[in-house]
Coordinates of C-alpha atoms in Angstrom, one line a residue:
S1 CA 194.5 89.7 53.2
P2 CA 191.0 89.1 52.0
R3 CA 188.3 91.4 53.1
P4 CA 185.9 90.1 55.7
R5 CA 182.5 89.0 54.5
T6 CA 180.0 91.7 55.4
V7 CA 177.1 89.3 54.9
P8 CA 177.5 85.8 56.4
D9 CA 176.6 82.7 54.4
E10 CA 173.8 81.9 56.8
Q11 CA 172.0 85.1 55.9
I12 CA 172.4 84.4 52.2
L13 CA 171.0 80.9 52.6
T14 CA 168.0 82.3 54.4
A15 CA 167.5 84.7 51.5
A16 CA 167.8 81.8 49.1
Q17 CA 165.2 79.8 51.0
N18 CA 162.8 82.8 50.9
A19 CA 163.3 83.3 47.2
M20 CA 162.9 79.6 46.5
S21 CA 159.5 79.5 48.3
R22 CA 158.4 82.5 46.4
L23 CA 159.6 81.6 42.9
G24 CA 160.1 77.9 42.5
P25 CA 163.1 76.3 40.8
A26 CA 162.3 77.4 37.2
R27 CA 162.2 81.2 38.0
L28 CA 164.8 81.2 40.8
T29 CA 168.0 83.0 39.7
L30 CA 171.1 84.2 41.5
A31 CA 170.0 87.7 40.7
E32 CA 166.8 87.2 42.7
V33 CA 168.6 85.7 45.6
A34 CA 171.1 88.5 45.5
K35 CA 168.3 91.0 45.5
E36 CA 166.7 89.3 48.5
A37 CA 170.1 89.2 50.4
G38 CA 171.1 92.8 49.4
L39 CA 174.2 91.7 47.5
S40 CA 175.4 91.6 43.9
P41 CA 175.0 88.4 41.8
A42 CA 178.8 88.5 41.3
T43 CA 179.2 88.0 45.1
L44 CA 177.1 84.9 45.0
V45 CA 179.0 83.5 42.1
Q46 CA 182.2 84.1 43.9
R47 CA 181.0 82.2 47.0
F48 CA 178.8 79.4 45.5
G49 CA 179.8 79.2 41.9
S50 CA 176.3 78.8 40.4
K51 CA 172.6 78.5 41.3
R52 CA 173.1 74.8 41.6
G53 CA 176.1 75.4 44.0
L54 CA 174.0 77.7 46.1
M55 CA 171.1 75.2 46.3
L56 CA 173.4 72.4 47.3
A57 CA 174.9 74.6 50.0
L58 CA 171.4 75.3 51.3
W59 CA 170.5 71.6 51.4
A60 CA 173.9 70.8 53.2
S61 CA 173.1 73.6 55.7
A62 CA 169.7 72.1 56.4
V63 CA 171.2 68.7 57.0
D64 CA 173.8 70.1 59.4
G65 CA 171.1 72.0 61.3
V66 CA 168.7 69.0 62.0
D67 CA 170.3 68.0 65.4
A68 CA 170.4 71.7 66.5
C69 CA 166.8 72.1 65.5
F70 CA 165.7 69.2 67.7
E71 CA 167.7 70.5 70.6
M72 CA 165.9 73.9 70.2
L73 CA 162.6 72.1 70.2
R74 CA 163.5 70.4 73.5
L75 CA 164.3 73.7 75.1
D76 CA 161.2 75.5 73.7
C77 CA 158.6 72.9 74.3
P78 CA 157.1 71.8 77.7
S79 CA 157.1 68.1 76.8
P80 CA 158.6 65.6 74.3
L81 CA 155.3 65.1 72.5
A82 CA 154.8 68.9 72.2
A83 CA 158.3 69.0 70.7
V84 CA 157.2 66.3 68.1
L85 CA 154.2 68.4 67.1
A86 CA 156.2 71.6 66.9
G87 CA 158.8 69.9 64.7
A88 CA 156.3 68.2 62.4
T89 CA 154.4 71.5 61.8
M90 CA 157.6 73.5 61.3
M91 CA 157.4 73.5 57.5
S92 CA 153.7 74.3 57.5
Q93 CA 154.3 77.3 59.7
G94 CA 156.3 78.9 56.9
T95 CA 153.9 77.9 54.1
K96 CA 151.4 80.7 53.5
S97 CA 149.8 79.8 50.2
A98 CA 149.1 76.8 47.9
E99 CA 151.5 78.5 45.4
E100 CA 154.4 78.2 47.9
M101 CA 153.5 74.6 48.4
A102 CA 153.6 74.0 44.7
N103 CA 157.1 75.5 44.6
H104 CA 158.2 73.2 47.4
L105 CA 156.9 70.2 45.4
A106 CA 158.9 71.4 42.3
F107 CA 162.0 71.4 44.4
L108 CA 161.1 67.9 45.7
Q109 CA 161.1 66.6 42.2
I110 CA 164.8 67.7 42.0
D111 CA 165.5 66.1 45.3
V112 CA 164.3 62.7 44.2
S113 CA 165.7 62.7 40.7
D114 CA 169.1 64.4 41.1
P115 CA 171.6 62.1 42.8
E116 CA 173.5 64.9 44.7
F117 CA 170.3 66.5 46.0
H118 CA 168.9 63.1 46.8
Q119 CA 171.8 62.3 49.0
H120 CA 171.3 65.4 51.1
M121 CA 167.5 64.8 51.3
L122 CA 168.1 61.2 52.3
V123 CA 170.4 62.1 55.2
L124 CA 168.1 64.9 56.3
S125 CA 165.1 62.6 56.3
R126 CA 167.0 59.9 58.3
R127 CA 168.2 62.5 60.9
T128 CA 164.7 63.9 61.1
E129 CA 163.2 60.5 61.7
D130 CA 165.9 59.8 64.3
G131 CA 165.0 63.1 66.0
Y132 CA 161.3 62.2 66.2
K133 CA 162.1 58.7 67.5
A134 CA 164.3 60.0 70.3
L135 CA 161.5 62.4 71.3
L136 CA 158.9 59.6 71.2
D137 CA 161.1 57.4 73.3
E138 CA 161.2 60.2 75.9
A139 CA 157.4 60.6 75.6
V140 CA 157.1 56.8 76.4
T141 CA 159.4 57.2 79.4
K142 CA 157.4 60.2 80.7
R143 CA 154.2 58.3 80.0
E144 CA 152.8 60.8 77.6
I145 CA 152.2 57.9 75.1
V146 CA 152.0 54.2 75.6
A147 CA 154.9 51.9 74.8
C148 CA 154.9 51.3 71.0
D149 CA 157.0 51.0 67.9
T150 CA 158.5 54.5 68.1
R151 CA 160.5 54.0 64.9
G152 CA 157.4 53.2 63.0
L153 CA 155.5 56.0 64.6
A154 CA 158.4 58.4 63.8
R155 CA 158.2 57.4 60.1
A156 CA 154.5 57.8 60.1
I157 CA 154.8 61.3 61.6
S158 CA 157.4 62.3 58.9
A159 CA 155.1 61.0 56.2
M160 CA 152.0 62.7 57.5
A161 CA 153.8 66.1 58.0
G162 CA 154.5 66.2 54.3
G163 CA 151.4 64.5 53.0
S164 CA 149.0 66.6 55.1
L165 CA 150.6 69.7 53.8
I166 CA 149.9 68.6 50.2
S167 CA 146.3 67.8 51.2
W168 CA 146.0 71.3 52.7
A169 CA 147.1 72.8 49.4
I170 CA 144.2 71.0 47.7
F171 CA 141.5 71.7 50.2
R172 CA 142.8 75.2 51.3
E173 CA 140.8 75.3 54.5
G174 CA 142.3 77.4 57.4
T175 CA 146.0 77.7 57.8
A176 CA 148.5 75.0 56.7
E177 CA 149.8 74.7 60.3
A178 CA 146.3 74.1 61.8
W179 CA 145.5 71.6 59.1
V180 CA 148.7 69.6 59.5
R181 CA 148.5 69.8 63.3
A182 CA 144.9 68.4 63.3
D183 CA 146.0 65.4 61.2
L184 CA 148.9 64.8 63.5
E185 CA 146.6 64.9 66.5
T186 CA 144.5 62.3 64.8
L187 CA 147.5 60.1 64.2
L188 CA 148.8 60.4 67.8
A189 CA 145.4 60.1 69.6
P190 CA 145.4 56.3 70.0
Y191 CA 149.0 56.4 71.4
R192 CA 148.3 59.0 74.1
A193 CA 148.5 57.5 77.6
S194 CA 145.6 59.5 78.9
S195 CA 142.4 57.3 79.1
S196 CA 140.1 60.3 78.8
K197 CA 138.9 61.0 75.3
R198 CA 140.1 64.2 73.8
K199 CA 137.6 66.6 72.4
P200 CA 137.6 67.2 68.6
R201 CA 139.7 70.1 67.5
K202 CA 137.8 73.0 66.0
N203 CA 138.6 75.6 63.3
T204 CA 138.9 79.2 64.1
D205 CA 135.3 79.7 63.2
G206 CA 134.3 77.2 66.0
R207 CA 133.1 74.4 63.7
K208 CA 134.4 70.9 63.8
R209 CA 136.6 70.3 60.8
G210 CA 135.0 68.1 58.2
R211 CA 136.7 67.3 54.9
R212 CA 134.6 65.1 52.9

Protein backbone atom coordinates (compact mmCIF):
# COMPACT_ATOMS: atom_id res chain seq x y z
CA SER A 1 0.00 0.00 0.00
CA PRO A 2 1.21 3.56 -0.65
CA ARG A 3 2.88 5.38 2.19
CA PRO A 4 0.76 8.10 3.86
CA ARG A 5 1.59 11.67 2.91
CA THR A 6 3.52 13.30 5.71
CA VAL A 7 2.80 16.81 4.36
CA PRO A 8 -0.79 17.47 3.23
CA ASP A 9 -1.48 19.22 -0.07
CA GLU A 10 -2.95 22.21 1.80
CA GLN A 11 0.39 22.86 3.48
CA ILE A 12 2.20 22.65 0.14
CA LEU A 13 -0.25 25.07 -1.47
CA THR A 14 0.28 27.53 1.37
CA ALA A 15 4.02 27.25 0.80
CA ALA A 16 3.45 27.81 -2.91
CA GLN A 17 1.42 30.95 -2.19
CA ASN A 18 4.19 32.32 0.02
CA ALA A 19 6.83 31.59 -2.60
CA MET A 20 4.73 33.15 -5.35
CA SER A 21 4.29 36.39 -3.40
CA ARG A 22 8.02 36.54 -2.72
CA LEU A 23 9.34 35.57 -6.15
CA GLY A 24 6.79 36.24 -8.86
CA PRO A 25 6.06 33.87 -11.78
CA ALA A 26 9.40 34.24 -13.59
CA ARG A 27 11.57 33.24 -10.63
CA LEU A 28 9.15 30.74 -9.08
CA THR A 29 10.42 27.15 -9.32
CA LEU A 30 9.36 23.83 -7.86
CA ALA A 31 12.67 23.82 -6.01
CA GLU A 32 11.76 27.10 -4.26
CA VAL A 33 8.31 25.80 -3.32
CA ALA A 34 9.82 22.55 -2.11
CA LYS A 35 12.28 24.47 0.04
CA GLU A 36 9.42 26.52 1.50
CA ALA A 37 7.42 23.36 2.23
CA GLY A 38 10.34 21.33 3.54
CA LEU A 39 10.06 18.72 0.79
CA SER A 40 12.06 17.55 -2.20
CA PRO A 41 11.25 18.84 -5.69
CA ALA A 42 10.65 15.23 -6.75
CA THR A 43 7.79 15.00 -4.27
CA LEU A 44 6.12 18.02 -5.85
CA VAL A 45 6.58 16.57 -9.34
CA GLN A 46 4.99 13.33 -8.15
CA ARG A 47 1.95 15.15 -6.75
CA PHE A 48 1.43 18.00 -9.19
CA GLY A 49 3.43 17.08 -12.30
CA SER A 50 4.92 20.52 -12.99
CA LYS A 51 5.04 24.14 -11.84
CA ARG A 52 1.98 24.80 -13.97
CA GLY A 53 0.17 21.88 -12.39
CA LEU A 54 0.99 23.18 -8.92
CA MET A 55 -0.21 26.68 -9.78
CA LEU A 56 -3.47 25.37 -11.24
CA ALA A 57 -3.99 23.30 -8.09
CA LEU A 58 -3.49 26.43 -6.01
CA TRP A 59 -6.05 28.37 -8.06
CA ALA A 60 -8.55 25.48 -7.83
CA SER A 61 -8.07 25.37 -4.07
CA ALA A 62 -8.72 29.11 -3.85
CA VAL A 63 -11.99 28.69 -5.78
CA ASP A 64 -13.09 25.83 -3.54
CA GLY A 65 -12.34 27.89 -0.44
CA VAL A 66 -14.37 31.02 -1.28
CA ASP A 67 -17.63 29.92 0.35
CA ALA A 68 -15.84 28.68 3.47
CA CYS A 69 -13.99 32.00 3.65
CA PHE A 70 -17.25 33.96 3.70
CA GLU A 71 -18.68 31.67 6.36
CA MET A 72 -15.58 32.31 8.47
CA LEU A 73 -16.03 36.06 8.01
CA ARG A 74 -19.61 35.78 9.24
CA LEU A 75 -18.45 33.97 12.37
CA ASP A 76 -15.55 36.32 13.08
CA CYS A 77 -17.19 39.68 12.40
CA PRO A 78 -19.79 41.47 14.51
CA SER A 79 -21.88 42.57 11.53
CA PRO A 80 -22.39 41.86 7.82
CA LEU A 81 -20.80 45.18 6.84
CA ALA A 82 -17.78 44.47 9.03
CA ALA A 83 -17.49 41.10 7.27
CA VAL A 84 -17.53 42.86 3.89
CA LEU A 85 -14.67 45.13 4.95
CA ALA A 86 -12.70 42.23 6.40
CA GLY A 87 -13.10 40.22 3.20
CA ALA A 88 -12.26 43.11 0.90
CA THR A 89 -9.07 43.90 2.83
CA MET A 90 -7.95 40.26 3.12
CA MET A 91 -5.47 40.39 0.25
CA SER A 92 -4.04 43.70 1.42
CA GLN A 93 -3.41 42.22 4.87
CA GLY A 94 -0.93 39.79 3.33
CA THR A 95 0.75 42.36 1.06
CA LYS A 96 3.72 43.85 2.88
CA SER A 97 5.60 45.57 0.06
CA ALA A 98 5.18 47.10 -3.38
CA GLU A 99 7.43 44.33 -4.72
CA GLU A 100 4.95 41.70 -3.52
CA MET A 101 2.15 43.63 -5.21
CA ALA A 102 4.16 43.65 -8.45
CA ASN A 103 4.47 39.87 -8.20
CA HIS A 104 0.70 39.53 -7.75
CA LEU A 105 0.16 41.66 -10.86
CA ALA A 106 2.55 39.44 -12.82
CA PHE A 107 0.42 36.44 -11.91
CA LEU A 108 -2.72 38.39 -12.84
CA GLN A 109 -1.32 38.71 -16.37
CA ILE A 110 -1.31 34.92 -16.53
CA ASP A 111 -4.85 34.77 -15.13
CA VAL A 112 -6.27 36.96 -17.87
CA SER A 113 -4.24 35.56 -20.79
CA ASP A 114 -4.13 31.80 -20.12
CA PRO A 115 -7.53 30.11 -20.67
CA GLU A 116 -7.14 27.51 -17.90
CA PHE A 117 -6.08 30.06 -15.31
CA HIS A 118 -8.72 32.52 -16.50
CA GLN A 119 -11.47 29.97 -15.94
CA HIS A 120 -10.43 29.56 -12.31
CA MET A 121 -10.15 33.33 -11.83
CA LEU A 122 -13.56 33.91 -13.41
CA VAL A 123 -15.29 31.42 -11.10
CA LEU A 124 -13.41 32.77 -8.08
CA SER A 125 -14.40 36.34 -8.96
CA ARG A 126 -18.05 35.44 -9.44
CA ARG A 127 -18.21 33.56 -6.15
CA THR A 128 -16.50 36.44 -4.37
CA GLU A 129 -18.97 38.92 -5.82
CA ASP A 130 -21.83 36.62 -4.78
CA GLY A 131 -20.37 36.49 -1.26
CA TYR A 132 -20.23 40.28 -1.00
CA LYS A 133 -23.79 40.59 -2.34
CA ALA A 134 -25.14 38.14 0.24
CA LEU A 135 -23.45 40.08 3.04
CA LEU A 136 -24.73 43.39 1.66
CA ASP A 137 -28.26 41.97 1.48
CA GLU A 138 -27.91 41.05 5.16
CA ALA A 139 -26.59 44.55 5.89
CA VAL A 140 -29.72 46.03 4.26
CA THR A 141 -31.96 43.72 6.30
CA LYS A 142 -30.18 44.74 9.50
CA ARG A 143 -30.35 48.40 8.43
CA GLU A 144 -26.60 48.88 8.41
CA ILE A 145 -26.92 50.28 4.88
CA VAL A 146 -29.83 51.70 2.94
CA ALA A 147 -31.69 49.65 0.33
CA CYS A 148 -29.62 49.75 -2.85
CA ASP A 149 -28.38 47.77 -5.84
CA THR A 150 -26.37 45.28 -3.79
CA ARG A 151 -25.12 43.47 -6.90
CA GLY A 152 -23.69 46.68 -8.30
CA LEU A 153 -22.20 47.63 -4.94
CA ALA A 154 -20.65 44.16 -4.57
CA ARG A 155 -19.00 44.57 -7.96
CA ALA A 156 -17.70 48.02 -7.02
CA ILE A 157 -16.25 46.64 -3.77
CA SER A 158 -14.47 43.86 -5.66
CA ALA A 159 -13.05 46.36 -8.14
CA MET A 160 -11.93 48.78 -5.44
CA ALA A 161 -10.29 46.09 -3.31
CA GLY A 162 -7.92 45.29 -6.18
CA GLY A 163 -7.57 48.75 -7.66
CA SER A 164 -6.87 50.43 -4.34
CA LEU A 165 -4.11 47.92 -3.64
CA ILE A 166 -2.42 48.92 -6.91
CA SER A 167 -2.80 52.57 -5.92
CA TRP A 168 -1.14 51.87 -2.57
CA ALA A 169 1.81 50.26 -4.36
CA ILE A 170 2.26 53.55 -6.21
CA PHE A 171 1.82 56.00 -3.31
CA ARG A 172 3.29 53.70 -0.60
CA GLU A 173 1.75 55.61 2.30
CA GLY A 174 1.03 53.59 5.44
CA THR A 175 0.06 49.93 5.28
CA ALA A 176 -1.73 48.38 2.34
CA GLU A 177 -4.59 47.32 4.60
CA ALA A 178 -5.16 50.82 6.00
CA TRP A 179 -5.03 52.34 2.50
CA VAL A 180 -7.55 49.90 1.02
CA ARG A 181 -9.83 50.12 4.05
CA ALA A 182 -9.93 53.93 3.81
CA ASP A 183 -10.96 53.74 0.15
CA LEU A 184 -13.65 51.17 0.96
CA GLU A 185 -14.96 53.37 3.76
CA THR A 186 -15.25 56.24 1.27
CA LEU A 187 -17.17 53.99 -1.13
CA LEU A 188 -19.54 52.73 1.56
CA ALA A 189 -20.12 56.02 3.39
CA PRO A 190 -23.09 57.19 1.25
CA TYR A 191 -24.80 53.82 1.74
CA ARG A 192 -24.58 53.72 5.54
CA ALA A 193 -27.96 53.96 7.20
CA SER A 194 -26.70 56.21 10.01
CA SER A 195 -27.62 59.85 9.44
CA SER A 196 -24.69 61.15 11.50
CA LYS A 197 -21.63 62.07 9.50
CA ARG A 198 -18.62 59.89 10.12
CA LYS A 199 -15.37 61.56 11.06
CA PRO A 200 -12.51 61.33 8.52
CA ARG A 201 -10.20 58.40 9.13
CA LYS A 202 -6.64 59.25 10.11
CA ASN A 203 -3.23 57.76 9.50
CA THR A 204 -1.27 56.29 12.37
CA ASP A 205 0.54 59.62 12.69
CA GLY A 206 -2.79 61.31 13.42
CA ARG A 207 -3.03 63.30 10.19
CA LYS A 208 -5.94 63.15 7.79
CA ARG A 209 -4.93 61.18 4.76
CA GLY A 210 -4.44 63.31 1.69
CA ARG A 211 -3.26 61.94 -1.62
CA ARG A 212 -3.06 64.62 -4.16
